[in-house]
Amino acid sequence: MSTKKKNTVRKKTVKRKPKRRIRWGVVLAPFVLVALIVLLVKLPGMMTNSKLKKLGYAEEEITAIKEAELTDTILKGQYYSRTLADAIVKGTLRKGYIPLYVTIDDAKKLTDRYFLLYARLEDMGYEEDQLLNLFRSLEFNEITPLLVSDYQWDENVYIADMAEVRSGSFDVPFDEYHTSYKDAREVTDPSETTVLVNKTWYLPADYVPGNLTGVSTEYAVDGMRMTKGAANAVVDMCMAGINSGNAFFVAGSYQTYETIQKSYDYFVKTEGERSADLMVGKPGFNEFQTGLACTFAATYEEYEDFRTTDCFKWLQANSYKFGFVERAPLKKEWITGLEEDATYFRYVGKELAGQIYRSRLTFDEYWNLVLKDWDHEDVKPSDQIIENAAAEFAGN
């Protein structure tokens, strides 16, 4: 028996390389880190956007808010109004008056005269909550009397009174809001055409206008004198009145300090001090001493009350064109501190007279709003606001 050799074939063992396993945690880690960083960077902005959207702002407005660096202010105060949003986008926002944009959400109404009035009252000591209450409750011309009043600790009393005045059921007594001669100040320049003389601002006892001139007896009773500019203007106005069929003449004009003293003393004895203050005023506090004030009488009309005459109606509609303003208007006694007197006009110059006429304010209110110096410079608005407010009154 033959033995066959078995050929044994050994299979060659091939060593395989170990499989590489991808560690996804390691691969994704950088991306996750970047995403977290991006999220951390953007999250505050996203949260801010969300908060602003909840207040009512759109994307465009939010972008404008951030560019103007107003985010913190708006979120802190929770401020929103359509007028505020539009002003921010247009770049016309008056940053110091943001609460007012929310209180008065009316772009047509909220112009620079409102910002000026707000600043003037702030200069007088009114707090933000008082101011916003006033502007929320009253119209512009219902707030302006506060410019010439004593400081009102409780503005709600004033607001209630104005509601009654608006309804026609209440005439405000002068001494309810004024203390005559309180904190009186001597005027800086008595010769200024725009000088204000009232129960707060007074003239020196020795002041006499340096350019007094007589008014022609063709247009005035004998002995009438005014400053040269006022005298020329009053003649022009009298001539224009005659040409329109409304003849009138100057019945009263410049008075000396001594003459005013005698008149005041007389009325104190005959009418009492309160009436004397309204009818004449203490010497120094009467603007007839400036040579800029005058009274008129109708030439041909018979009347008991000058207010009923055609001459008065013509003067009321046209006097500003010659530089005069009605000085003691009807229902304004509590503002001017002067007894109502339709015959009483004051020369202030054409430009200022036009502004006062269109503003529907008394001279006292307008002067304190636009012309008065500031007691606290830190609340004074920009010159642009002041100029724009004056332009609004001028009708520009």
mmCIF file of C-alpha atoms in Angstrom:
data_model
loop_
_atom_site.group_PDB
_atom_site.id
_atom_site.type_symbol
_atom_site.label_atom_id
_atom_site.label_comp_id
_atom_site.label_asym_id
_atom_site.label_seq_id
_atom_site.Cartn_x
_atom_site.Cartn_y
_atom_site.Cartn_z
ATOM 1 C CA MET A 1 0.000 0.000 0.000
ATOM 2 C CA SER A 2 1.481 3.141 -1.064
ATOM 3 C CA THR A 3 1.255 6.041 1.027
ATOM 4 C CA LYS A 4 0.430 9.222 -0.703
ATOM 5 C CA LYS A 5 1.802 12.309 0.633
ATOM 6 C CA LYS A 6 -0.794 14.740 1.358
ATOM 7 C CA ASN A 7 0.160 18.074 0.182
ATOM 8 C CA THR A 8 -1.036 20.470 2.646
ATOM 9 C CA VAL A 9 -1.640 23.948 1.367
ATOM 10 C CA ARG A 10 -1.277 26.505 4.033
ATOM 11 C CA LYS A 11 -3.375 29.479 3.551
ATOM 12 C CA LYS A 12 -1.480 32.584 3.866
ATOM 13 C CA THR A 13 -2.978 34.675 6.655
ATOM 14 C CA VAL A 14 -3.472 38.268 5.625
ATOM 15 C CA LYS A 15 -3.458 40.786 8.448
ATOM 16 C CA ARG A 16 -6.147 43.393 8.032
ATOM 17 C CA LYS A 17 -5.765 46.967 9.217
ATOM 18 C CA PRO A 18 -8.151 47.887 11.981
ATOM 19 C CA LYS A 19 -11.228 49.838 10.896
ATOM 20 C CA ARG A 20 -11.182 53.568 11.601
ATOM 21 C CA ARG A 21 -14.194 54.726 13.463
ATOM 22 C CA ILE A 22 -15.260 58.375 12.996
ATOM 23 C CA ARG A 23 -15.686 60.099 16.276
ATOM 24 C CA TRP A 24 -18.559 62.369 15.436
ATOM 25 C CA GLY A 25 -18.337 64.146 18.759
ATOM 26 C CA VAL A 26 -14.820 65.285 17.923
ATOM 27 C CA VAL A 27 -15.771 66.285 14.374
ATOM 28 C CA LEU A 28 -18.846 68.242 15.357
ATOM 29 C CA ALA A 29 -17.372 69.875 18.414
ATOM 30 C CA PRO A 30 -15.841 72.863 16.563
ATOM 31 C CA PHE A 31 -19.089 73.478 14.709
ATOM 32 C CA VAL A 32 -21.101 73.269 17.902
ATOM 33 C CA LEU A 33 -18.662 75.629 19.573
ATOM 34 C CA VAL A 34 -18.936 78.120 16.737
ATOM 35 C CA ALA A 35 -22.718 77.818 16.808
ATOM 36 C CA LEU A 36 -22.749 78.433 20.545
ATOM 37 C CA ILE A 37 -20.513 81.455 20.167
ATOM 38 C CA VAL A 38 -22.711 82.841 17.396
ATOM 39 C CA LEU A 39 -25.780 82.149 19.506
ATOM 40 C CA LEU A 40 -24.261 83.829 22.545
ATOM 41 C CA VAL A 41 -23.334 86.835 20.433
ATOM 42 C CA LYS A 42 -26.694 87.087 18.686
ATOM 43 C CA LEU A 43 -28.943 86.046 21.547
ATOM 44 C CA PRO A 44 -28.966 89.433 23.312
ATOM 45 C CA GLY A 45 -29.760 91.120 20.011
ATOM 46 C CA MET A 46 -32.497 88.611 19.290
ATOM 47 C CA MET A 47 -33.938 89.140 22.744
ATOM 48 C CA THR A 48 -33.733 92.907 22.295
ATOM 49 C CA ASN A 49 -35.471 92.677 18.923
ATOM 50 C CA SER A 50 -38.168 90.537 20.504
ATOM 51 C CA LYS A 51 -38.741 93.070 23.277
ATOM 52 C CA LEU A 52 -38.918 95.959 20.803
ATOM 53 C CA LYS A 53 -41.330 94.002 18.606
ATOM 54 C CA LYS A 54 -43.574 93.419 21.615
ATOM 55 C CA LEU A 55 -43.679 97.197 22.122
ATOM 56 C CA GLY A 56 -44.895 97.543 18.532
ATOM 57 C CA TYR A 57 -41.782 98.378 16.504
ATOM 58 C CA ALA A 58 -41.211 96.934 13.003
ATOM 59 C CA GLU A 59 -37.860 95.662 11.705
ATOM 60 C CA GLU A 60 -36.955 98.937 9.972
ATOM 61 C CA GLU A 61 -37.751 100.873 13.121
ATOM 62 C CA ILE A 62 -35.724 98.508 15.298
ATOM 63 C CA THR A 63 -32.713 99.011 13.042
ATOM 64 C CA ALA A 64 -33.122 102.784 13.292
ATOM 65 C CA ILE A 65 -33.464 102.570 17.084
ATOM 66 C CA LYS A 66 -30.166 100.702 17.346
ATOM 67 C CA GLU A 67 -28.378 103.064 14.972
ATOM 68 C CA ALA A 68 -29.550 106.000 17.072
ATOM 69 C CA GLU A 69 -28.400 104.208 20.245
ATOM 70 C CA LEU A 70 -31.853 104.500 21.796
ATOM 71 C CA THR A 71 -32.446 100.857 22.685
ATOM 72 C CA ASP A 72 -31.795 101.139 26.420
ATOM 73 C CA THR A 73 -33.805 104.345 26.745
ATOM 74 C CA ILE A 74 -36.829 102.948 24.932
ATOM 75 C CA LEU A 75 -36.822 99.595 26.706
ATOM 76 C CA LYS A 76 -36.303 101.162 30.120
ATOM 77 C CA GLY A 77 -39.204 103.551 29.643
ATOM 78 C CA GLN A 78 -41.286 101.090 27.601
ATOM 79 C CA TYR A 79 -41.826 103.901 25.124
ATOM 80 C CA TYR A 80 -43.858 103.436 21.966
ATOM 81 C CA SER A 81 -46.048 105.560 19.763
ATOM 82 C CA ARG A 82 -46.498 105.822 16.022
ATOM 83 C CA THR A 83 -45.185 109.390 16.097
ATOM 84 C CA LEU A 84 -42.104 108.315 18.043
ATOM 85 C CA ALA A 85 -41.370 105.445 15.652
ATOM 86 C CA ASP A 86 -41.735 107.683 12.580
ATOM 87 C CA ALA A 87 -39.467 110.363 14.056
ATOM 88 C CA ILE A 88 -36.761 107.796 14.807
ATOM 89 C CA VAL A 89 -36.844 106.402 11.266
ATOM 90 C CA LYS A 90 -36.860 109.877 9.677
ATOM 91 C CA GLY A 91 -34.029 111.067 11.946
ATOM 92 C CA THR A 92 -36.096 114.010 13.230
ATOM 93 C CA LEU A 93 -36.386 112.806 16.829
ATOM 94 C CA ARG A 94 -35.857 115.364 19.609
ATOM 95 C CA LYS A 95 -34.099 112.975 21.978
ATOM 96 C CA GLY A 96 -34.685 114.987 25.129
ATOM 97 C CA TYR A 97 -38.467 114.766 24.761
ATOM 98 C CA ILE A 98 -39.164 111.079 24.111
ATOM 99 C CA PRO A 99 -41.855 110.813 26.847
ATOM 100 C CA LEU A 100 -43.721 113.659 25.127
ATOM 101 C CA TYR A 101 -43.867 111.668 21.858
ATOM 102 C CA VAL A 102 -45.690 108.941 23.737
ATOM 103 C CA THR A 103 -47.986 111.350 25.578
ATOM 104 C CA ILE A 104 -48.966 113.225 22.378
ATOM 105 C CA ASP A 105 -49.159 110.643 19.598
ATOM 106 C CA ASP A 106 -50.033 113.152 16.910
ATOM 107 C CA ALA A 107 -47.314 114.112 14.423
ATOM 108 C CA LYS A 108 -49.292 117.094 13.094
ATOM 109 C CA LYS A 109 -49.621 118.548 16.567
ATOM 110 C CA LEU A 110 -46.263 117.640 18.097
ATOM 111 C CA THR A 111 -44.006 120.284 16.574
ATOM 112 C CA ASP A 112 -41.119 122.319 17.970
ATOM 113 C CA ARG A 113 -43.386 124.793 19.753
ATOM 114 C CA TYR A 114 -44.454 121.927 22.029
ATOM 115 C CA PHE A 115 -40.846 121.036 22.835
ATOM 116 C CA LEU A 116 -40.107 124.700 23.559
ATOM 117 C CA LEU A 117 -43.107 125.021 25.876
ATOM 118 C CA TYR A 118 -42.131 121.791 27.667
ATOM 119 C CA ALA A 119 -38.598 123.133 28.219
ATOM 120 C CA ARG A 120 -39.853 126.521 29.438
ATOM 121 C CA LEU A 121 -42.051 124.910 32.083
ATOM 122 C CA GLU A 122 -39.195 122.604 33.050
ATOM 123 C CA ASP A 123 -37.074 125.748 33.480
ATOM 124 C CA MET A 124 -39.723 127.002 35.919
ATOM 125 C CA GLY A 125 -39.375 123.870 38.040
ATOM 126 C CA TYR A 126 -42.152 121.583 36.820
ATOM 127 C CA GLU A 127 -41.348 117.860 37.082
ATOM 128 C CA GLU A 128 -41.680 115.359 34.241
ATOM 129 C CA ASP A 129 -44.805 113.685 35.660
ATOM 130 C CA GLN A 130 -46.495 117.090 36.044
ATOM 131 C CA LEU A 131 -45.574 118.115 32.514
ATOM 132 C CA LEU A 132 -46.803 114.902 30.925
ATOM 133 C CA ASN A 133 -50.060 115.217 32.852
ATOM 134 C CA LEU A 134 -50.516 118.778 31.575
ATOM 135 C CA PHE A 135 -49.703 117.935 27.959
ATOM 136 C CA ARG A 136 -51.897 114.828 28.091
ATOM 137 C CA SER A 137 -54.881 116.747 29.437
ATOM 138 C CA LEU A 138 -54.727 120.190 27.807
ATOM 139 C CA GLU A 139 -54.217 121.926 24.484
ATOM 140 C CA PHE A 140 -51.156 124.092 23.777
ATOM 141 C CA ASN A 141 -52.883 127.435 24.405
ATOM 142 C CA GLU A 142 -54.389 126.117 27.631
ATOM 143 C CA ILE A 143 -50.930 125.361 29.010
ATOM 144 C CA THR A 144 -49.144 128.596 28.030
ATOM 145 C CA PRO A 145 -50.762 130.736 30.797
ATOM 146 C CA LEU A 146 -48.595 128.804 33.258
ATOM 147 C CA LEU A 147 -45.621 130.657 31.759
ATOM 148 C CA VAL A 148 -46.788 133.849 33.474
ATOM 149 C CA SER A 149 -48.395 132.265 36.552
ATOM 150 C CA ASP A 150 -47.048 131.371 39.953
ATOM 151 C CA TYR A 151 -45.659 127.830 40.137
ATOM 152 C CA GLN A 152 -48.560 125.393 40.574
ATOM 153 C CA TRP A 153 -47.777 122.583 43.008
ATOM 154 C CA ASP A 154 -50.869 120.623 42.061
ATOM 155 C CA GLU A 155 -51.309 120.770 38.305
ATOM 156 C CA ASN A 156 -54.570 118.805 38.569
ATOM 157 C CA VAL A 157 -56.323 121.849 40.055
ATOM 158 C CA TYR A 158 -55.192 123.888 37.064
ATOM 159 C CA ILE A 159 -56.307 121.166 34.642
ATOM 160 C CA ALA A 160 -59.756 121.113 36.262
ATOM 161 C CA ASP A 161 -60.030 124.915 36.012
ATOM 162 C CA MET A 162 -59.092 124.835 32.342
ATOM 163 C CA ALA A 163 -61.816 122.294 31.671
ATOM 164 C CA GLU A 164 -64.329 124.760 33.141
ATOM 165 C CA VAL A 165 -62.845 127.669 31.184
ATOM 166 C CA ARG A 166 -63.166 125.578 28.006
ATOM 167 C CA SER A 167 -66.829 124.954 28.734
ATOM 168 C CA GLY A 168 -67.424 128.670 29.290
ATOM 169 C CA SER A 169 -68.631 128.170 32.838
ATOM 170 C CA PHE A 170 -65.704 129.771 34.647
ATOM 171 C CA ASP A 171 -63.704 133.002 34.491
ATOM 172 C CA VAL A 172 -60.354 132.634 36.205
ATOM 173 C CA PRO A 173 -59.600 135.347 38.795
ATOM 174 C CA PHE A 174 -56.172 136.886 38.247
ATOM 175 C CA ASP A 175 -55.052 136.425 41.831
ATOM 176 C CA GLU A 176 -55.907 132.716 41.808
ATOM 177 C CA TYR A 177 -52.769 132.035 39.798
ATOM 178 C CA HIS A 178 -50.708 135.198 40.295
ATOM 179 C CA THR A 179 -49.187 137.091 43.162
ATOM 180 C CA SER A 180 -48.643 140.591 41.800
ATOM 181 C CA TYR A 181 -45.106 141.964 42.149
ATOM 182 C CA LYS A 182 -43.838 138.654 43.556
ATOM 183 C CA ASP A 183 -40.153 138.024 42.724
ATOM 184 C CA ALA A 184 -40.203 141.223 40.663
ATOM 185 C CA ARG A 185 -37.263 141.825 38.323
ATOM 186 C CA GLU A 186 -36.005 145.013 36.743
ATOM 187 C CA VAL A 187 -35.985 144.854 32.938
ATOM 188 C CA THR A 188 -32.562 144.516 31.345
ATOM 189 C CA ASP A 189 -32.996 147.131 28.604
ATOM 190 C CA PRO A 190 -36.032 149.453 28.896
ATOM 191 C CA SER A 191 -35.385 150.906 25.443
ATOM 192 C CA GLU A 192 -35.863 147.577 23.624
ATOM 193 C CA THR A 193 -38.928 147.552 21.371
ATOM 194 C CA THR A 194 -39.659 144.038 22.657
ATOM 195 C CA VAL A 195 -39.386 144.919 26.361
ATOM 196 C CA LEU A 196 -42.030 143.311 28.593
ATOM 197 C CA VAL A 197 -43.469 145.301 31.481
ATOM 198 C CA ASN A 198 -46.116 143.634 33.638
ATOM 199 C CA LYS A 199 -46.721 142.583 37.258
ATOM 200 C CA THR A 200 -43.308 140.855 37.334
ATOM 201 C CA TRP A 201 -41.016 143.003 35.161
ATOM 202 C CA TYR A 202 -40.599 146.663 36.048
ATOM 203 C CA LEU A 203 -38.878 149.816 34.750
ATOM 204 C CA PRO A 204 -36.471 151.991 36.755
ATOM 205 C CA ALA A 205 -38.153 155.001 38.344
ATOM 206 C CA ASP A 206 -35.870 157.376 36.458
ATOM 207 C CA TYR A 207 -36.364 155.793 33.027
ATOM 208 C CA VAL A 208 -37.486 158.167 30.270
ATOM 209 C CA PRO A 209 -37.361 157.017 26.610
ATOM 210 C CA GLY A 210 -34.589 158.866 24.804
ATOM 211 C CA ASN A 211 -36.378 159.226 21.467
ATOM 212 C CA LEU A 212 -39.829 160.449 22.392
ATOM 213 C CA THR A 213 -41.596 162.305 19.616
ATOM 214 C CA GLY A 214 -45.001 163.942 19.307
ATOM 215 C CA VAL A 215 -47.794 162.274 17.333
ATOM 216 C CA SER A 216 -49.407 164.634 14.831
ATOM 217 C CA THR A 217 -52.679 166.103 16.111
ATOM 218 C CA GLU A 218 -54.160 164.984 12.784
ATOM 219 C CA TYR A 219 -54.110 161.474 14.264
ATOM 220 C CA ALA A 220 -54.007 162.111 18.008
ATOM 221 C CA VAL A 221 -55.263 164.362 20.755
ATOM 222 C CA ASP A 222 -52.864 167.142 21.639
ATOM 223 C CA GLY A 223 -49.783 166.224 23.660
ATOM 224 C CA MET A 224 -49.498 162.534 22.659
ATOM 225 C CA ARG A 225 -45.900 161.264 22.587
ATOM 226 C CA MET A 226 -44.384 157.894 21.724
ATOM 227 C CA THR A 227 -40.947 156.617 20.809
ATOM 228 C CA LYS A 228 -40.008 157.565 17.256
ATOM 229 C CA GLY A 229 -40.527 154.101 15.757
ATOM 230 C CA ALA A 230 -43.883 153.641 17.491
ATOM 231 C CA ALA A 231 -45.026 157.180 16.576
ATOM 232 C CA ASN A 232 -44.246 156.663 12.889
ATOM 233 C CA ALA A 233 -45.985 153.272 12.908
ATOM 234 C CA VAL A 234 -49.105 154.588 14.621
ATOM 235 C CA VAL A 235 -49.460 157.379 12.054
ATOM 236 C CA ASP A 236 -49.172 154.842 9.223
ATOM 237 C CA MET A 237 -51.842 152.728 10.898
ATOM 238 C CA CYS A 238 -54.192 155.651 11.427
ATOM 239 C CA MET A 239 -53.831 156.615 7.759
ATOM 240 C CA ALA A 240 -54.542 153.034 6.661
ATOM 241 C CA GLY A 241 -57.601 152.995 8.911
ATOM 242 C CA ILE A 242 -58.920 156.199 7.359
ATOM 243 C CA ASN A 243 -58.368 154.806 3.852
ATOM 244 C CA SER A 244 -60.381 151.719 4.791
ATOM 245 C CA GLY A 245 -63.241 153.806 6.171
ATOM 246 C CA ASN A 246 -62.297 153.247 9.824
ATOM 247 C CA ALA A 247 -61.075 156.529 11.260
ATOM 248 C CA PHE A 248 -59.563 156.436 14.746
ATOM 249 C CA PHE A 249 -57.002 158.460 16.698
ATOM 250 C CA VAL A 250 -54.522 158.112 19.574
ATOM 251 C CA ALA A 251 -56.238 159.034 22.832
ATOM 252 C CA GLY A 252 -53.513 158.022 25.296
ATOM 253 C CA SER A 253 -49.763 157.432 25.126
ATOM 254 C CA TYR A 254 -46.519 157.951 27.092
ATOM 255 C CA GLN A 255 -46.823 158.680 30.796
ATOM 256 C CA THR A 256 -44.104 159.571 33.275
ATOM 257 C CA TYR A 257 -43.357 157.519 36.375
ATOM 258 C CA GLU A 258 -44.773 160.341 38.495
ATOM 259 C CA THR A 259 -48.028 160.515 36.505
ATOM 260 C CA ILE A 260 -48.528 156.785 36.883
ATOM 261 C CA GLN A 261 -47.868 157.082 40.628
ATOM 262 C CA LYS A 262 -50.628 159.682 40.953
ATOM 263 C CA SER A 263 -53.087 157.577 38.949
ATOM 264 C CA TYR A 264 -52.323 154.482 40.982
ATOM 265 C CA ASP A 265 -52.728 156.290 44.289
ATOM 266 C CA TYR A 266 -56.057 157.741 43.118
ATOM 267 C CA PHE A 267 -57.497 154.347 42.189
ATOM 268 C CA VAL A 268 -56.245 152.759 45.386
ATOM 269 C CA LYS A 269 -58.275 155.365 47.321
ATOM 270 C CA THR A 270 -61.374 155.187 45.124
ATOM 271 C CA GLU A 271 -61.465 151.560 43.926
ATOM 272 C CA GLY A 272 -59.166 149.636 46.228
ATOM 273 C CA GLU A 273 -55.686 148.204 45.725
ATOM 274 C CA ARG A 274 -56.739 145.135 43.730
ATOM 275 C CA SER A 275 -58.653 147.237 41.185
ATOM 276 C CA ALA A 276 -55.802 149.762 41.033
ATOM 277 C CA ASP A 277 -53.378 146.951 40.220
ATOM 278 C CA LEU A 278 -55.566 145.776 37.320
ATOM 279 C CA MET A 279 -56.492 149.224 36.013
ATOM 280 C CA VAL A 280 -53.136 150.997 36.357
ATOM 281 C CA GLY A 281 -50.481 148.966 38.149
ATOM 282 C CA LYS A 282 -47.835 150.286 40.476
ATOM 283 C CA PRO A 283 -45.436 152.856 38.996
ATOM 284 C CA GLY A 284 -42.624 151.077 37.195
ATOM 285 C CA PHE A 285 -44.977 148.186 36.400
ATOM 286 C CA ASN A 286 -46.969 150.198 33.861
ATOM 287 C CA GLU A 287 -45.713 149.992 30.267
ATOM 288 C CA PHE A 288 -47.025 153.414 29.268
ATOM 289 C CA GLN A 289 -43.719 154.591 30.725
ATOM 290 C CA THR A 290 -41.946 152.864 27.790
ATOM 291 C CA GLY A 291 -43.468 155.175 25.174
ATOM 292 C CA LEU A 292 -44.557 152.061 23.242
ATOM 293 C CA ALA A 293 -48.166 151.777 24.470
ATOM 294 C CA CYS A 294 -51.219 153.727 23.415
ATOM 295 C CA THR A 295 -55.003 153.760 23.460
ATOM 296 C CA PHE A 296 -57.368 154.580 20.602
ATOM 297 C CA ALA A 297 -60.757 156.182 20.131
ATOM 298 C CA ALA A 298 -63.060 156.001 17.094
ATOM 299 C CA THR A 299 -63.479 159.277 15.248
ATOM 300 C CA TYR A 300 -67.024 159.033 13.922
ATOM 301 C CA GLU A 301 -68.671 156.072 15.649
ATOM 302 C CA GLU A 302 -70.811 156.451 18.748
ATOM 303 C CA TYR A 303 -70.245 153.715 21.307
ATOM 304 C CA GLU A 304 -70.135 152.795 24.949
ATOM 305 C CA ASP A 305 -67.756 149.900 24.389
ATOM 306 C CA PHE A 306 -64.954 150.365 21.853
ATOM 307 C CA ARG A 307 -65.042 146.590 21.284
ATOM 308 C CA THR A 308 -68.348 146.980 19.417
ATOM 309 C CA THR A 309 -66.953 149.455 16.872
ATOM 310 C CA ASP A 310 -65.835 148.779 13.307
ATOM 311 C CA CYS A 311 -62.588 150.575 14.163
ATOM 312 C CA PHE A 312 -61.772 147.983 16.822
ATOM 313 C CA LYS A 313 -62.573 145.118 14.485
ATOM 314 C CA TRP A 314 -60.248 146.649 11.875
ATOM 315 C CA LEU A 315 -57.484 147.161 14.452
ATOM 316 C CA GLN A 316 -57.863 143.628 15.756
ATOM 317 C CA ALA A 317 -57.446 142.231 12.235
ATOM 318 C CA ASN A 318 -54.774 144.613 10.919
ATOM 319 C CA SER A 319 -52.748 146.211 13.724
ATOM 320 C CA TYR A 320 -50.035 143.512 13.597
ATOM 321 C CA LYS A 321 -49.195 144.591 10.043
ATOM 322 C CA PHE A 322 -47.989 147.888 11.513
ATOM 323 C CA GLY A 323 -46.216 146.346 14.522
ATOM 324 C CA PHE A 324 -48.969 146.589 17.157
ATOM 325 C CA VAL A 325 -50.641 143.909 19.287
ATOM 326 C CA GLU A 326 -53.817 144.003 21.355
ATOM 327 C CA ARG A 327 -52.480 144.317 24.885
ATOM 328 C CA ALA A 328 -55.456 143.641 27.190
ATOM 329 C CA PRO A 329 -57.698 141.210 25.288
ATOM 330 C CA LEU A 330 -61.111 140.001 26.383
ATOM 331 C CA LYS A 331 -61.061 137.053 28.832
ATOM 332 C CA LYS A 332 -57.274 137.360 29.268
ATOM 333 C CA GLU A 333 -57.204 139.504 32.407
ATOM 334 C CA TRP A 334 -56.032 136.514 34.473
ATOM 335 C CA ILE A 335 -52.996 136.184 32.164
ATOM 336 C CA THR A 336 -52.027 139.809 31.504
ATOM 337 C CA GLY A 337 -52.881 141.216 34.929
ATOM 338 C CA LEU A 338 -54.607 144.065 33.061
ATOM 339 C CA GLU A 339 -58.251 144.998 33.081
ATOM 340 C CA GLU A 340 -59.821 144.158 29.722
ATOM 341 C CA ASP A 341 -59.393 147.183 27.472
ATOM 342 C CA ALA A 342 -60.181 147.048 23.767
ATOM 343 C CA THR A 343 -58.614 150.483 23.201
ATOM 344 C CA TYR A 344 -55.172 149.420 24.498
ATOM 345 C CA PHE A 345 -52.474 148.450 21.961
ATOM 346 C CA ARG A 346 -48.721 148.022 22.246
ATOM 347 C CA TYR A 347 -45.995 148.526 19.627
ATOM 348 C CA VAL A 348 -43.534 145.601 19.408
ATOM 349 C CA GLY A 349 -42.332 145.797 15.788
ATOM 350 C CA LYS A 350 -43.814 144.145 12.691
ATOM 351 C CA GLU A 351 -42.011 140.799 12.865
ATOM 352 C CA LEU A 352 -42.838 140.091 16.494
ATOM 353 C CA ALA A 353 -46.385 141.434 16.158
ATOM 354 C CA GLY A 354 -47.036 138.994 13.313
ATOM 355 C CA GLN A 355 -45.744 136.075 15.359
ATOM 356 C CA ILE A 356 -47.852 137.011 18.386
ATOM 357 C CA TYR A 357 -50.952 137.535 16.248
ATOM 358 C CA ARG A 358 -50.664 134.120 14.605
ATOM 359 C CA SER A 359 -49.815 132.366 17.865
ATOM 360 C CA ARG A 360 -53.096 133.520 19.466
ATOM 361 C CA LEU A 361 -51.082 134.150 22.634
ATOM 362 C CA THR A 362 -50.925 137.294 24.703
ATOM 363 C CA PHE A 363 -47.720 139.331 24.579
ATOM 364 C CA ASP A 364 -46.894 138.081 28.089
ATOM 365 C CA GLU A 365 -47.178 134.415 27.093
ATOM 366 C CA TYR A 366 -45.258 134.789 23.841
ATOM 367 C CA TRP A 367 -42.453 136.768 25.455
ATOM 368 C CA ASN A 368 -41.998 134.179 28.200
ATOM 369 C CA LEU A 369 -42.113 131.346 25.666
ATOM 370 C CA VAL A 370 -39.744 132.677 22.987
ATOM 371 C CA LEU A 371 -37.837 135.757 24.165
ATOM 372 C CA LYS A 372 -37.134 135.315 27.868
ATOM 373 C CA ASP A 373 -33.626 134.404 29.071
ATOM 374 C CA TRP A 374 -33.217 130.942 30.572
ATOM 375 C CA ASP A 375 -32.746 130.434 34.299
ATOM 376 C CA HIS A 376 -31.259 126.949 33.830
ATOM 377 C CA GLU A 377 -29.160 126.485 30.714
ATOM 378 C CA ASP A 378 -29.195 122.683 31.068
ATOM 379 C CA VAL A 379 -32.882 122.515 30.092
ATOM 380 C CA LYS A 380 -32.619 125.043 27.257
ATOM 381 C CA PRO A 381 -33.472 123.349 23.937
ATOM 382 C CA SER A 382 -31.368 123.708 20.825
ATOM 383 C CA ASP A 383 -31.356 126.990 18.924
ATOM 384 C CA GLN A 384 -32.979 125.091 16.057
ATOM 385 C CA ILE A 385 -36.005 124.220 18.200
ATOM 386 C CA ILE A 386 -36.362 127.846 19.329
ATOM 387 C CA GLU A 387 -35.990 129.183 15.784
ATOM 388 C CA ASN A 388 -38.388 126.605 14.358
ATOM 389 C CA ALA A 389 -40.989 127.426 17.002
ATOM 390 C CA ALA A 390 -40.785 131.137 16.134
ATOM 391 C CA ALA A 391 -41.069 130.244 12.432
ATOM 392 C CA GLU A 392 -44.213 128.227 13.166
ATOM 393 C CA PHE A 393 -45.784 131.264 14.792
ATOM 394 C CA ALA A 394 -44.698 133.395 11.844
ATOM 395 C CA GLY A 395 -46.575 131.018 9.556
ATOM 396 C CA ASN A 396 -43.443 129.761 7.776
#
